[in-house]
Amino acid sequence: MDPTTSLKSLLLAINQFKNNKSAPNATQLQRQIDDVSGLKCPRLFASTQVLPSECLSGLVELAGDPNTSTALAGKIVAFLSQLASDDEAREALHSSYNLASTLASVLHCNSASPREPIVLQCIHILQRITYGVKMFHSTAYMDELIGFLMHHIQCPNDDLTMPCLGLMANLCRYNLSIQAHIKSASNLKAFYRTLISFLAHNSLTVVVFALSILTSLTLNEEVGEKLFHAKNIHQTFQLIFNIIVNGDGTLTRKYAVDLLVDLLRNPKIAGYLSRYEHFVLCLTQVLGLLHGKDPDSTAKVLELLVSLCSVSSLRRILCQTVFRPSGAQSKCSLRKDSHSRAPEPAVALVHWASLPLEGPESCSLQALQLLSELFEEVIDSGLSSTVQPFVDLLLPVLLSLLQTPEQLLSEQLAKRNCARTARAVDVLLVSLTVQLLCGEESLKLFVSQRLTENVCVSQIEYLFSSSRIDTGFDCPVAESDLSRAGAEVVLKVLDLMSRVRQLVRDMETSFFRILQDQRLITPLSLALTSDHREQVQTALKILFEAAPLPDFPVIVLGESIAANNAYRQREAEYSKRRNLAQDQHPLLAKPCSSPSSSPSQQSIQNLIEKLQTGMEFREQIKDVRISDIMDVYEQKISALASKESRLQDLLEAKALALAQADRLIAQYRCQRAQAEAEARKLASLLKEAERRKEELEAVLGSQTQEARRAEADIQQLLQHNAKLQAVAEEHQALRGSYSDVVQRFNECDKMLKDLQAAHNSLNKQFEALKKQNENLRQQQDKVLAELAEKGDELKELSSNVEEKEKKISGLLQTIQALEEKAKQREKEKEDMEETIEILRKELHKTELARKELSIKASSLELQKSQLEIRLQKKEEELNKHSHMIAMIHSLSSGKLKADSVSLSL
């Protein structure tokens, strides 16, 4: 069946089941899931197409819905497990659809029945999608997931123990927040004891999982000091190397390599490993794994070897082990040529480095990186003469990697090609240094016989045309992965040409010709504004070589650097605003790729090449009308270039808008999934609140009875204090009126409201006055004396209040007049600011137009000077020809007789 038809049917079944969750609709949805599972096209769901994205969003939503039946949820989880087998689909499920949170909620809902198959499926998928990915502790249901894992890890003879250990190892690695949450658990010591007991398990997978968790949690703590002490660290090394060499499978070897890489980050443990007495033997066994045929396993072995190179002492031992010839090879070295004397591990590295582009990418890149590290150690240790046979074997492979592809590559393969070429050039540069240490004559022979000028030039031309960096300099280049990779390779190849330009024929001429090419501006500007130190240093080397050249466009380079800086600043501001708008977990969208070169641009380049070849041919004909033809073609080319630049700007704007729309869609889906997870969590909290409410209602009933008893006591107190109520009310009225007068003195416009508030406050203070009856008995005599004084003061205050009210009314009128004047001034200020902003924009546009006109004027002056020089040459040749024609005419006119003409000089 057609994939599009199957996906449409699946989406229809999902919508029908959402609207009506009946058994027939569930059966129909399961049938559609089985049909799509039979297509076996996981990369389709890794794309950004709308239909697959809607299907995955609906399936993830249904899987996390607690009302979905267990059978349907299990079918969905099985389908998601099938998709997670592909690397790109797994990344999309984690980043765009928030699958980890959904699966954690499924585990939380089914935690009461851990024997269900869906629980094991969820743990397996979580282990697969969280490998090598950092999870946020604030993810929904993360605390429940960690509690579930800790509980089942401590359960003996549980089928979930091994997958829970693997998932816990993924969550703990390089995640301080999750590590802190686990360390704050009440049963932490029991959890540590369980993990330590697993170190004696008969399964190597369980051992490496447990040791990885202990390393993440206790490496820099007291427990870790005891676990990885100098007395027993050698046993740990032997255990890890045994797991790497004799592991249960690729999965076990991956976790064992990750464990050893994490241990090497500790300088103390790295020192212990360099002093480990069996390290050379273990390293030889690990190097023997390079002869295997499993690319995933080999990639992890190469990752381990590259990590060993980060420690200087370990890199020295590794270099000696790799380039040490075996016993059989040393015996027959006299009978065989130099290529056969290369050591076996080095030959395996050459094999993995020379894999085709369609093969596993990580193996080739890591093999080249390892070779570069080993050659640097050879240079530092002075062992260049011992690796000469291997260099002779490696050079043809490196040169084959520098060959341009014969057919057009996709964007993914183009990125791989750029990355591999960059690594190959790095190895080639280091190997040149090795040859230089062997002797200058050896270096000349090494370079002149194998490296040609055509290889470097063709590689640079291919990168200019295929890496989307040949876009001119009139607009900033979008910082796509492909353009940046292509620019890095161009500069590396130029660095290689700079080093061997004196040793290869025509290399120096091609090198200086490329330095004056305007297409080099984009790689230089990208590298000079890069965050990587090596790229900046390489760009500066090339710039120092190119700056003294007469036709090097320095001004254009400055404009391009300024444009790139402005582009980066706009991107940073946009990213900052986007991060402020999002509450949790902002999605870091990738920068959009620049669009490919348009057909009009290719046609212009072909026309220029034809004109150049035609001019070289026509210079021999001495056609006097060639300047007119050049003017016509220049006008046509300028018109086509202006049209092409406008179309290119429109295309970039459309691509940027499309990328922004894709990012917004992905953000909306992620936010919707998070909102649904939060809604489910809020529903559980609501149920808990209702239960709590019932408990509080029972407590409220008991408190109501106590309140009735308190009311009866209050009635008795009211009867007892009836005589004092009148006096208390009068006293409180006087106090309230006094406070009202003070408030009216401060806020005259709210006097009536304050009096009403004071009256209400008297009613509320009734209960407080009951408690003060005893004090009022003592103060009663004093109050009677003060009442007369307060009456006189009240009269004086009332007269003062009337005077203040008159003054306030006058001040209010004055304030209203001033506010009207202020509004008029504010309006005039806004009008002036708008006028100033318009004038600034016009001034900026005028400045840009002036810069463009100055650039065009400089280029026209250069062309004018070149045409004047050529015109002078043509006039001199024309004078010579006219002189010769005059002489021939004089000789053939008959004015001189044949016998009177002297042919002697």
XYZ file of N, CA, C and O in Angstrom, residues 337-453:
468
model
N 57.681 -5.927 0.805
C 57.874 -4.506 0.544
C 57.473 -3.690 1.760
O 57.059 -4.203 2.777
N 57.569 -2.352 1.632
C 57.312 -1.462 2.767
C 55.859 -1.456 3.173
O 55.525 -1.237 4.325
N 54.943 -1.702 2.247
C 53.512 -1.665 2.592
C 53.132 -2.805 3.504
O 52.232 -2.691 4.312
N 53.807 -3.956 3.356
C 53.441 -5.099 4.192
C 53.985 -4.988 5.595
O 53.620 -5.755 6.457
N 54.907 -4.030 5.832
C 55.476 -3.892 7.161
C 54.611 -3.023 8.067
O 54.965 -2.764 9.207
N 53.519 -2.525 7.588
C 52.635 -1.722 8.427
C 51.965 -2.596 9.475
O 51.555 -3.725 9.187
N 51.842 -2.152 10.729
C 51.222 -2.975 11.788
C 49.743 -3.211 11.520
O 49.062 -2.422 10.867
N 49.238 -4.311 12.082
C 47.851 -4.706 11.822
C 46.825 -3.713 12.361
O 45.866 -3.403 11.660
N 46.937 -3.190 13.607
C 45.939 -2.198 14.051
C 45.899 -0.965 13.161
O 44.825 -0.417 12.894
N 47.059 -0.534 12.679
C 47.085 0.629 11.799
C 46.394 0.338 10.481
O 45.690 1.186 9.917
N 46.560 -0.884 9.973
C 45.874 -1.265 8.732
C 44.364 -1.276 8.940
O 43.593 -0.853 8.063
N 43.925 -1.742 10.109
C 42.487 -1.718 10.413
C 41.966 -0.283 10.483
O 40.849 0.009 10.016
N 42.779 0.630 11.026
C 42.364 2.031 11.062
C 42.222 2.595 9.653
O 41.289 3.359 9.364
N 43.138 2.232 8.775
C 43.045 2.687 7.380
C 41.782 2.146 6.731
O 41.093 2.845 5.966
N 41.443 0.899 7.040
C 40.228 0.301 6.460
C 38.976 1.061 6.903
O 38.121 1.408 6.076
N 38.861 1.358 8.201
C 37.674 2.067 8.687
C 37.653 3.524 8.231
O 36.589 4.111 8.066
N 38.850 4.110 8.035
C 38.890 5.495 7.564
C 38.477 5.629 6.107
O 38.029 6.698 5.677
N 38.628 4.559 5.332
C 38.335 4.606 3.891
C 36.952 4.084 3.549
O 36.708 3.725 2.394
N 36.038 4.012 4.520
C 34.684 3.543 4.229
C 33.975 4.520 3.292
O 34.258 5.722 3.290
N 33.038 4.057 2.463
C 32.293 4.975 1.581
C 31.387 5.902 2.387
O 31.125 5.677 3.577
N 30.904 6.938 1.707
C 30.051 7.916 2.387
C 28.761 7.287 2.892
O 28.201 7.713 3.907
N 28.240 6.299 2.181
C 26.983 5.678 2.597
C 27.157 4.787 3.821
O 26.165 4.358 4.411
N 28.394 4.490 4.221
C 28.646 3.649 5.377
C 28.448 4.400 6.671
O 28.008 5.550 6.700
N 28.809 3.779 7.810
C 28.673 4.449 9.115
C 29.608 5.643 9.211
O 30.823 5.525 9.023
N 29.051 6.789 9.515
C 29.822 8.036 9.516
C 30.794 8.102 10.678
O 31.936 8.538 10.521
N 30.366 7.658 11.856
C 31.196 7.823 13.044
C 32.487 7.024 12.953
O 33.531 7.467 13.440
N 32.459 5.848 12.319
C 33.662 5.022 12.221
C 34.745 5.745 11.429
O 35.905 5.825 11.842
N 34.376 6.284 10.269
C 35.358 6.961 9.423
C 35.924 8.196 10.106
O 37.145 8.412 10.135
N 35.064 9.023 10.704
C 35.529 10.266 11.324
C 36.405 9.979 12.542
O 37.453 10.618 12.728
N 36.009 9.026 13.367
C 36.793 8.741 14.561
C 38.118 8.067 14.217
O 39.128 8.297 14.888
N 38.123 7.249 13.159
C 39.385 6.641 12.729
C 40.368 7.712 12.255
O 41.563 7.686 12.595
N 39.879 8.684 11.484
C 40.751 9.771 11.042
C 41.218 10.632 12.209
O 42.387 11.066 12.245
N 40.325 10.902 13.152
C 40.729 11.687 14.317
C 41.774 10.943 15.137
O 42.745 11.554 15.630
N 41.619 9.628 15.283
C 42.604 8.839 16.016
C 43.956 8.848 15.308
O 45.009 8.963 15.951
N 43.952 8.755 13.988
C 45.208 8.820 13.240
C 45.889 10.172 13.431
O 47.118 10.246 13.569
N 45.120 11.229 13.439
C 45.697 12.556 13.663
C 46.334 12.645 15.052
O 47.440 13.179 15.210
N 45.648 12.128 16.082
C 46.205 12.143 17.434
C 47.490 11.318 17.508
O 48.472 11.720 18.147
N 47.493 10.157 16.857
C 48.670 9.290 16.903
C 49.855 9.926 16.184
O 50.999 9.833 16.647
N 49.616 10.593 15.059
C 50.710 11.259 14.359
C 51.264 12.417 15.185
O 52.478 12.690 15.150
N 50.411 13.128 15.904
C 50.904 14.188 16.774
C 51.795 13.616 17.881
O 52.821 14.217 18.240
N 51.441 12.452 18.396
C 52.292 11.811 19.391
C 53.606 11.357 18.773
O 54.668 11.434 19.407
N 53.548 10.899 17.519
C 54.777 10.515 16.819
C 55.708 11.715 16.684
O 56.927 11.620 16.874
N 55.127 12.877 16.364
C 55.944 14.094 16.232
C 56.549 14.482 17.586
O 57.730 14.845 17.675
N 55.746 14.399 18.660
C 56.241 14.792 19.980
C 57.305 13.837 20.513
O 58.241 14.270 21.200
N 57.156 12.550 20.213
C 58.081 11.553 20.756
C 59.264 11.278 19.847
O 60.171 10.541 20.225
N 59.276 11.814 18.602
C 60.415 11.611 17.701
C 60.491 10.219 17.112
O 61.597 9.701 16.886
N 59.354 9.570 16.848
C 59.336 8.215 16.275
C 58.916 8.241 14.815
O 58.283 7.303 14.330
N 59.265 9.326 14.094
C 58.777 9.481 12.728
C 59.344 8.434 11.786
O 58.690 8.014 10.818
N 60.580 7.967 12.022
C 61.175 6.985 11.103
C 60.497 5.627 11.199
O 60.456 4.872 10.215
N 59.924 5.281 12.354
C 59.296 3.966 12.518
C 57.941 3.871 11.835
O 57.473 2.766 11.560
N 57.297 5.004 11.575
C 55.966 4.969 10.964
C 56.025 5.287 9.468
O 54.981 5.485 8.858
N 57.214 5.341 8.894
C 57.335 5.658 7.477
C 56.600 4.654 6.584
O 55.889 5.058 5.646
N 56.669 3.337 6.832
C 55.898 2.401 5.986
C 54.390 2.624 6.080
O 53.681 2.527 5.076
N 53.923 2.933 7.287
C 52.488 3.161 7.431
C 52.046 4.439 6.724
O 50.958 4.499 6.152
N 52.892 5.473 6.741
C 52.558 6.704 6.033
C 52.461 6.455 4.534
O 51.583 6.984 3.846
N 53.363 5.631 4.003
C 53.291 5.281 2.576
C 52.014 4.534 2.243
O 51.469 4.675 1.140
N 51.512 3.738 3.194
C 50.247 3.027 2.978
C 49.047 3.956 3.128
O 48.035 3.815 2.423
N 49.142 4.943 4.021
C 47.998 5.794 4.317
C 47.781 6.879 3.275
O 46.640 7.285 3.021
N 48.866 7.372 2.660
C 48.735 8.523 1.772
C 47.789 8.284 0.603
O 46.954 9.143 0.293
N 47.843 7.157 -0.113
C 46.859 6.954 -1.205
C 45.418 6.977 -0.716
O 44.527 7.456 -1.429
N 45.204 6.470 0.484
C 43.840 6.487 1.026
C 43.386 7.916 1.287
O 42.251 8.303 0.962
N 44.267 8.742 1.855
C 43.915 10.138 2.117
C 43.652 10.891 0.822
O 42.720 11.695 0.732
N 44.469 10.633 -0.190
C 44.262 11.314 -1.475
C 42.964 10.864 -2.140
O 42.289 11.653 -2.812
N 42.588 9.601 -1.946
C 41.303 9.141 -2.491
C 40.128 9.808 -1.775
O 39.084 10.057 -2.381
N 40.316 10.120 -0.480
C 39.257 10.838 0.246
C 39.147 12.285 -0.213
O 38.087 12.905 -0.037
N 40.218 12.823 -0.794
C 40.175 14.197 -1.285
C 39.597 14.310 -2.686
O 39.398 15.424 -3.176
N 39.320 13.196 -3.321
C 38.745 13.241 -4.659
C 37.298 13.726 -4.590
O 36.556 13.379 -3.673
N 36.917 14.532 -5.579
C 35.547 15.057 -5.612
C 34.569 13.975 -6.045
O 34.893 13.141 -6.902
N 33.359 13.931 -5.487
C 32.361 12.924 -5.901
C 31.962 13.113 -7.358
O 31.926 14.225 -7.885
N 31.656 12.016 -7.982
C 31.298 12.067 -9.404
C 29.854 12.477 -9.630
O 29.508 12.927 -10.710
N 28.997 12.302 -8.633
C 27.586 12.644 -8.788
C 27.159 13.595 -7.674
O 27.856 13.754 -6.670
N 26.009 14.241 -7.891
C 25.487 15.199 -6.927
C 25.009 14.472 -5.673
O 24.280 13.486 -5.756
N 25.428 14.966 -4.520
C 25.106 14.324 -3.239
C 23.944 15.045 -2.572
O 23.706 16.240 -2.796
N 23.228 14.300 -1.752
C 22.188 14.919 -0.929
C 22.832 15.765 0.170
O 24.043 15.733 0.379
N 22.003 16.529 0.873
C 22.536 17.422 1.900
C 23.210 16.648 3.025
O 24.275 17.032 3.511
N 22.627 15.531 3.427
C 23.216 14.740 4.499
C 24.557 14.156 4.080
O 25.548 14.217 4.819
N 24.615 13.588 2.854
C 25.879 13.039 2.377
C 26.902 14.141 2.132
O 28.109 13.927 2.300
N 26.432 15.331 1.726
C 27.367 16.447 1.526
C 28.000 16.859 2.854
O 29.205 17.165 2.906
N 27.223 16.876 3.925
C 27.789 17.178 5.244
C 28.812 16.122 5.648
O 29.888 16.436 6.179
N 28.472 14.853 5.408
C 29.423 13.796 5.727
C 30.711 13.948 4.928
O 31.817 13.766 5.454
N 30.571 14.288 3.646
C 31.749 14.442 2.799
C 32.627 15.581 3.305
O 33.855 15.461 3.342
N 32.016 16.696 3.703
C 32.797 17.824 4.216
C 33.518 17.448 5.518
O 34.706 17.772 5.694
N 32.819 16.778 6.419
C 33.440 16.397 7.693
C 34.600 15.432 7.465
O 35.674 15.570 8.065
N 34.392 14.439 6.577
C 35.458 13.469 6.325
C 36.642 14.115 5.616
O 37.800 13.825 5.915
N 36.382 15.020 4.676
C 37.473 15.693 3.971
C 38.281 16.548 4.935
O 39.514 16.614 4.844
N 37.592 17.232 5.863
C 38.302 18.057 6.846
C 39.226 17.201 7.708
O 40.393 17.562 7.952
N 38.730 16.063 8.182
C 39.574 15.175 8.981
C 40.724 14.628 8.146
O 41.865 14.503 8.639
N 40.467 14.287 6.882
C 41.528 13.752 6.026
C 42.623 14.793 5.797
O 43.820 14.471 5.806
N 42.239 16.050 5.610
C 43.243 17.105 5.429
C 44.056 17.292 6.710
O 45.282 17.522 6.652
N 43.409 17.198 7.871
C 44.149 17.293 9.138
C 45.194 16.197 9.244
O 46.353 16.444 9.632
N 44.796 14.968 8.920
C 45.758 13.858 8.966
C 46.877 14.083 7.957
O 48.055 13.804 8.231
N 46.528 14.593 6.776
C 47.535 14.834 5.743
C 48.535 15.902 6.187
O 49.747 15.784 5.951
N 48.042 16.951 6.861
C 48.947 17.991 7.357
C 49.899 17.441 8.421
O 51.095 17.772 8.425
N 49.372 16.610 9.309
C 50.236 16.031 10.339
C 51.238 15.069 9.716
O 52.406 15.018 10.110
N 50.811 14.291 8.700
C 51.737 13.371 8.036
C 52.830 14.125 7.289
O 53.967 13.650 7.184
N 52.528 15.313 6.774
C 53.575 16.131 6.155
C 54.626 16.531 7.178
O 55.823 16.556 6.878
N 54.194 16.843 8.385
C 55.147 17.167 9.448
C 56.011 15.958 9.790
O 57.216 16.089 10.029
N 55.398 14.784 9.788
C 56.166 13.556 10.042
C 57.221 13.357 8.960
O 58.376 13.028 9.231
N 56.852 13.570 7.710
C 57.812 13.428 6.618
C 58.917 14.475 6.705
O 60.070 14.221 6.370
N 58.569 15.685 7.154
C 59.579 16.736 7.295
C 60.600 16.366 8.361
O 61.790 16.675 8.225
N 60.146 15.684 9.413
C 61.084 15.232 10.440
C 62.008 14.144 9.920
O 63.145 14.021 10.378
N 61.519 13.353 8.955
C 62.373 12.322 8.359
C 63.455 12.925 7.466
O 64.455 12.294 7.183
N 63.262 14.137 6.974
C 64.243 14.781 6.105
C 63.562 15.571 5.019
O 62.468 15.237 4.561
N 64.224 16.647 4.566
C 63.634 17.505 3.553
C 63.500 16.792 2.220
O 62.515 16.960 1.506
N 64.479 15.977 1.867
C 64.411 15.246 0.600
C 63.274 14.232 0.624
O 62.572 14.034 -0.377
N 63.048 13.602 1.773
C 61.930 12.656 1.898
C 60.602 13.366 1.738
O 59.682 12.850 1.101
N 60.498 14.587 2.285
C 59.256 15.346 2.148
C 59.015 15.731 0.695
O 57.893 15.640 0.191
N 60.054 16.170 -0.009
C 59.890 16.548 -1.420
C 59.441 15.356 -2.246
O 58.551 15.452 -3.093
N 60.063 14.189 -1.998
C 59.672 12.990 -2.740
C 58.250 12.569 -2.376
O 57.458 12.163 -3.226
N 57.905 12.684 -1.120
C 56.576 12.315 -0.622
C 55.484 13.152 -1.283
O 54.432 12.654 -1.680
N 55.736 14.455 -1.429
C 54.717 15.359 -1.949
C 54.674 15.364 -3.461
O 53.612 15.282 -4.087
N 55.824 15.446 -4.095
C 55.860 15.610 -5.546
C 55.334 14.407 -6.296
O 54.768 14.536 -7.387
N 55.500 13.210 -5.734
C 55.066 12.008 -6.439
C 53.584 11.697 -6.255
O 53.005 10.975 -7.062
N 52.971 12.230 -5.220
C 51.611 11.795 -4.898
C 50.582 12.927 -4.919
O 49.457 12.726 -5.330
N 50.966 14.098 -4.448
C 50.017 15.205 -4.355
C 50.165 16.109 -5.566
O 51.274 16.526 -5.908
N 49.040 16.407 -6.218
C 49.049 17.251 -7.413
C 48.211 18.497 -7.176
O 47.372 18.552 -6.274
N 48.470 19.482 -8.037
C 47.725 20.739 -7.948
C 46.258 20.567 -8.312
O 45.372 21.216 -7.777
